[in-house]
């Protein structure tokens, strides 16, 4: 268990050409450099954090590259904030090593580390004007008044609040406060930017807008950034890589596509997006049996012997209903048990074996439903593409 | 890079200890200072006092011999009965009266609530001997309305209880107002919609909701009464109570050991009431939820009028008692020459300390407010925000709560034993203004400390984290952010210290020297010498100073609110 987490963390952090390609496709980083050629900026080794008897982080290892935007994603209480605070030195780990820019910072106090931080509450100083908040870290660096003023103006410009400097934080909206906190954290040009659920206190519209803003700002400044979130959409849209955590261990590290397409564990598959989990049995080389069908898959773990009980997973949107006739393998006839209208698509519950316990969820577009005449109680032939079927050994 | 991990794996993980930053060192130094301070100004004196109670006059250990003697002397030990009797009766009367008053202020729609509230707080501005002096004029041998007592003497339990009720009324009322005001309106709406009758709602909803506040008021009043010295001293006559016994033993008979014994005896009920109150308060905190909706009383002609009449009566009595002392202070020679003059304010021609005592009091109160606020607020901040250091923090938190349980007389006597000890190098401050300031800060530490703590806990706990990440020293953030944000609480602490320093008698009565006599002590001594009218005049001057400072404080708070409303909550 211990080793698994570390291995998964490591293995997935080795960057593939595939990742670069995908990122280029998403067009998120204009001057893309392959991460492989980047330096490891932050290295976390075997980090464990205990609160009394409770282990909040268990032997966590992780490499973060220079200029990367990494999201810690996981359910509430999984240890994301704990890991972030250990990196900042605000709550030091029980054991383990942290290296930043080649320097061992494991036992340094927060004030001797190099980071800027934005909290969920923003923690803006209420009695200081916005410009004083932003200048707070600069005033201590022996800069002249003129220099400070110029730098504050530059930062406020950067976060899109050029003429709000003379207001107090309470006079700004939540989204504006958030950006002031960001400007304050960036003022001293830290090597590492830490964000703990920076968007969670905002309403949906502002959140979507700021997601984009923060990401663009980070790319522009090229500052290594770690953001904690429990919102998968936030992580998928913003991160270069996502670190999925659960119960104090890292479940998987990878690009959003990797995490989504190739979840390393049922937990990851379930936590991000929707996933069907079907009980099955290995039927031979690249073949699994579920309900009364034998299916082919290209995602069989190497080590499983025939006859092993496995979990066969497929995402609802990967189930194909068009142009199925003529296909030889991975085809199922199912009864449409229920259909739920979800706005832009329908989610259907299909019963391939006739039992409610074997139900498979499938997402169908409105067009498809119309074209094929899908309706509750009707029957339907669907195709489960072999490369979309993921198999996990049951533990 | 994978190699590094593999070689690491398998090795037992070494525990990480974080290096302390400069800020950590500074904060710990402050915490240690606070600890030493509390140790010296509270714990050590108490220890000396307690050990004195088991010694003979030559300092030899005699076990419980002094206590045996105490309980074998009915003239002494009967005071326990008297003190408890007075405390119980006064508590029942005060809490009942204050409950109805607070109920009227929070649950009725009567007029003039603000005025009634302010009037009820007036007794806080006066030394406790003021009501006693008033009662002498009202009910004494040549009193204005002595006939109301139907032949009973005001000197004794009746006078003491009446004085205590006046003196403790605002304390009970404030606690009960808070308890009643935080009750959740939604519960009442639910009760009304279920068709519950008014008395039923009162007994099934109102009383249970405020029971912790009620219990707390009972303990606070009980403690105040049983530890009070001023009222029984002035109007107690032959009726002995513990606090006065300490004074008589020490000042009258120079029997320090017996003084220490009585102190220990007085400490017991005070500590019990204090502990019980803490337990109750801890429960109460969990009751208040942030989603509570404040209760909005609806007009009801009959009820509102009855409540108004009640409050008017109480307010009239408070003003009457206060006014009696003020009026008497201007009467040339009661009851033979009723013409008004300032003769009684000619303190310099009387024994007691003269005007000098008054100026001393102002200075003492000013120093106490200034240094006390700085020490208490800074101390609370360091204890609250220091990283780690758990044992020291817990010990200091306990020491900060302790003064509340220690009666002023006991603290004062403890200071004699500790600071007057020939081997104590700190003895140099004995008989100076400094020791008066220190004992007063120590005596009123707890409430101020709790006020500071409440304000600090309302601040974002990440201010210090942000400050560390920006490499700004913690002291700078303390001065630039914490202090300005907490300024209302800081002002509250300083005014509380000032007013209490002006009015206190008990802790300082053992510690003043001829050149550091205070106004409240001068009043007590003048009363003792039979100069009752000048004593009333001195009390009036004390009330005047407290009232002026209160008004200044209100103005400052108001101004502060205006200038900072831009950044306080919208
Ligand atoms: N100071 C503490 N003392 C004891 N337990 C703690 C402490 N801080 C955190 N924990 C526990 O450690 C676990 C991880 O906490 P953490 O705050 O890191 O979770 P999180 O992943 O950030 O969750 P959320 O999304 O709710 O913020 C939780 O179970 C929490 O209860
Ligand atoms: Mg968290």
mmCIF file of C-alpha atoms in Angstrom, chain A residues 3 6 10 43 45-46 63 65 85 89-90 92-97 106-115 117 119 121 123-128 136-137 139-140 168 170-172 184 188, chain B residues 1-2 4-5 8-9 13-24 387 460 462-473 476-478 480-482 484-485 563 566-570:
data_model
loop_
_atom_site.group_PDB
_atom_site.id
_atom_site.type_symbol
_atom_site.label_atom_id
_atom_site.label_comp_id
_atom_site.label_asym_id
_atom_site.label_seq_id
_atom_site.Cartn_x
_atom_site.Cartn_y
_atom_site.Cartn_z
ATOM 1 C CA UNK A 3 4.882 1.545 -1.860
ATOM 2 C CA UNK A 6 4.868 6.148 -4.115
ATOM 3 C CA UNK A 10 6.494 8.469 -9.491
ATOM 4 C CA UNK A 43 10.461 17.294 -4.484
ATOM 5 C CA UNK A 45 9.751 12.445 -0.342
ATOM 6 C CA UNK A 46 7.994 10.041 1.992
ATOM 7 C CA UNK A 63 7.826 15.711 -7.896
ATOM 8 C CA UNK A 65 8.368 20.657 -12.131
ATOM 9 C CA UNK A 85 0.592 23.514 4.745
ATOM 10 C CA UNK A 89 6.013 25.103 6.610
ATOM 11 C CA UNK A 90 2.877 26.313 8.366
ATOM 12 C CA UNK A 92 5.396 20.863 9.622
ATOM 13 C CA UNK A 93 5.270 17.185 8.626
ATOM 14 C CA UNK A 94 5.889 14.436 11.140
ATOM 15 C CA UNK A 95 8.527 12.879 8.910
ATOM 16 C CA UNK A 96 9.735 13.088 5.352
ATOM 17 C CA UNK A 97 11.713 15.464 3.189
ATOM 18 C CA UNK A 106 12.108 20.145 5.429
ATOM 19 C CA UNK A 107 12.746 21.786 8.756
ATOM 20 C CA UNK A 108 12.758 25.450 7.803
ATOM 21 C CA UNK A 109 10.150 27.721 9.393
ATOM 22 C CA UNK A 110 7.599 29.223 7.018
ATOM 23 C CA UNK A 111 9.253 32.630 7.154
ATOM 24 C CA UNK A 112 12.462 31.199 5.701
ATOM 25 C CA UNK A 113 10.794 29.424 2.807
ATOM 26 C CA UNK A 114 10.032 30.899 -0.568
ATOM 27 C CA UNK A 115 6.330 30.908 -1.320
ATOM 28 C CA UNK A 117 -0.049 31.850 -0.430
ATOM 29 C CA UNK A 119 -6.191 31.189 1.573
ATOM 30 C CA UNK A 121 -10.674 33.267 3.381
ATOM 31 C CA UNK A 123 -6.946 36.730 4.897
ATOM 32 C CA UNK A 124 -6.717 40.266 3.551
ATOM 33 C CA UNK A 125 -5.834 42.793 6.218
ATOM 34 C CA UNK A 126 -9.155 44.583 6.655
ATOM 35 C CA UNK A 127 -7.721 47.827 8.011
ATOM 36 C CA UNK A 128 -5.281 48.367 5.168
ATOM 37 C CA UNK A 136 2.761 44.554 2.664
ATOM 38 C CA UNK A 137 5.568 42.178 1.757
ATOM 39 C CA UNK A 139 7.806 47.348 2.513
ATOM 40 C CA UNK A 140 10.065 44.996 4.342
ATOM 41 C CA UNK A 168 -10.542 48.750 1.586
ATOM 42 C CA UNK A 170 -14.528 45.111 2.519
ATOM 43 C CA UNK A 171 -15.478 47.478 -0.302
ATOM 44 C CA UNK A 172 -14.601 44.926 -2.965
ATOM 45 C CA UNK A 184 -0.282 40.283 -2.504
ATOM 46 C CA UNK A 188 7.532 39.450 -3.672
ATOM 47 C CA UNK B 1 15.648 10.433 -9.216
ATOM 48 C CA UNK B 2 13.856 7.161 -8.697
ATOM 49 C CA UNK B 4 16.922 8.381 -4.399
ATOM 50 C CA UNK B 5 13.475 7.250 -3.465
ATOM 51 C CA UNK B 8 15.214 6.153 1.082
ATOM 52 C CA UNK B 9 12.508 3.589 1.256
ATOM 53 C CA UNK B 13 11.414 7.720 8.665
ATOM 54 C CA UNK B 14 13.262 10.313 10.696
ATOM 55 C CA UNK B 15 10.997 12.644 12.637
ATOM 56 C CA UNK B 16 11.212 16.240 11.499
ATOM 57 C CA UNK B 17 11.491 19.051 13.999
ATOM 58 C CA UNK B 18 10.910 22.456 12.586
ATOM 59 C CA UNK B 19 13.599 24.995 13.266
ATOM 60 C CA UNK B 20 12.313 27.975 15.191
ATOM 61 C CA UNK B 21 12.205 31.233 13.316
ATOM 62 C CA UNK B 22 13.158 34.559 14.822
ATOM 63 C CA UNK B 23 9.460 35.261 15.272
ATOM 64 C CA UNK B 24 8.992 31.991 17.111
ATOM 65 C CA UNK B 387 3.339 28.005 17.778
ATOM 66 C CA UNK B 460 -8.608 35.433 10.639
ATOM 67 C CA UNK B 462 -4.137 33.091 8.723
ATOM 68 C CA UNK B 463 -2.967 36.692 9.171
ATOM 69 C CA UNK B 464 0.188 35.378 10.813
ATOM 70 C CA UNK B 465 0.663 32.774 8.059
ATOM 71 C CA UNK B 466 0.397 35.428 5.369
ATOM 72 C CA UNK B 467 2.760 37.628 7.281
ATOM 73 C CA UNK B 468 5.297 34.805 7.587
ATOM 74 C CA UNK B 469 5.051 34.028 3.876
ATOM 75 C CA UNK B 470 5.756 37.693 3.122
ATOM 76 C CA UNK B 471 8.689 37.649 5.574
ATOM 77 C CA UNK B 472 7.165 40.390 7.677
ATOM 78 C CA UNK B 473 8.095 40.161 11.375
ATOM 79 C CA UNK B 476 4.998 44.423 12.816
ATOM 80 C CA UNK B 477 1.831 42.582 11.857
ATOM 81 C CA UNK B 478 0.728 42.730 15.476
ATOM 82 C CA UNK B 480 -0.127 47.221 11.976
ATOM 83 C CA UNK B 481 -3.039 44.800 11.756
ATOM 84 C CA UNK B 482 -3.978 43.096 15.014
ATOM 85 C CA UNK B 484 -6.003 48.382 14.811
ATOM 86 C CA UNK B 485 -8.503 45.621 14.121
ATOM 87 C CA UNK B 563 -13.557 56.456 10.731
ATOM 88 C CA UNK B 566 -15.076 51.775 5.561
ATOM 89 C CA UNK B 567 -13.223 48.609 6.446
ATOM 90 C CA UNK B 568 -15.356 47.106 9.167
ATOM 91 C CA UNK B 569 -18.118 44.797 8.061
ATOM 92 C CA UNK B 570 -20.479 46.265 5.518
#
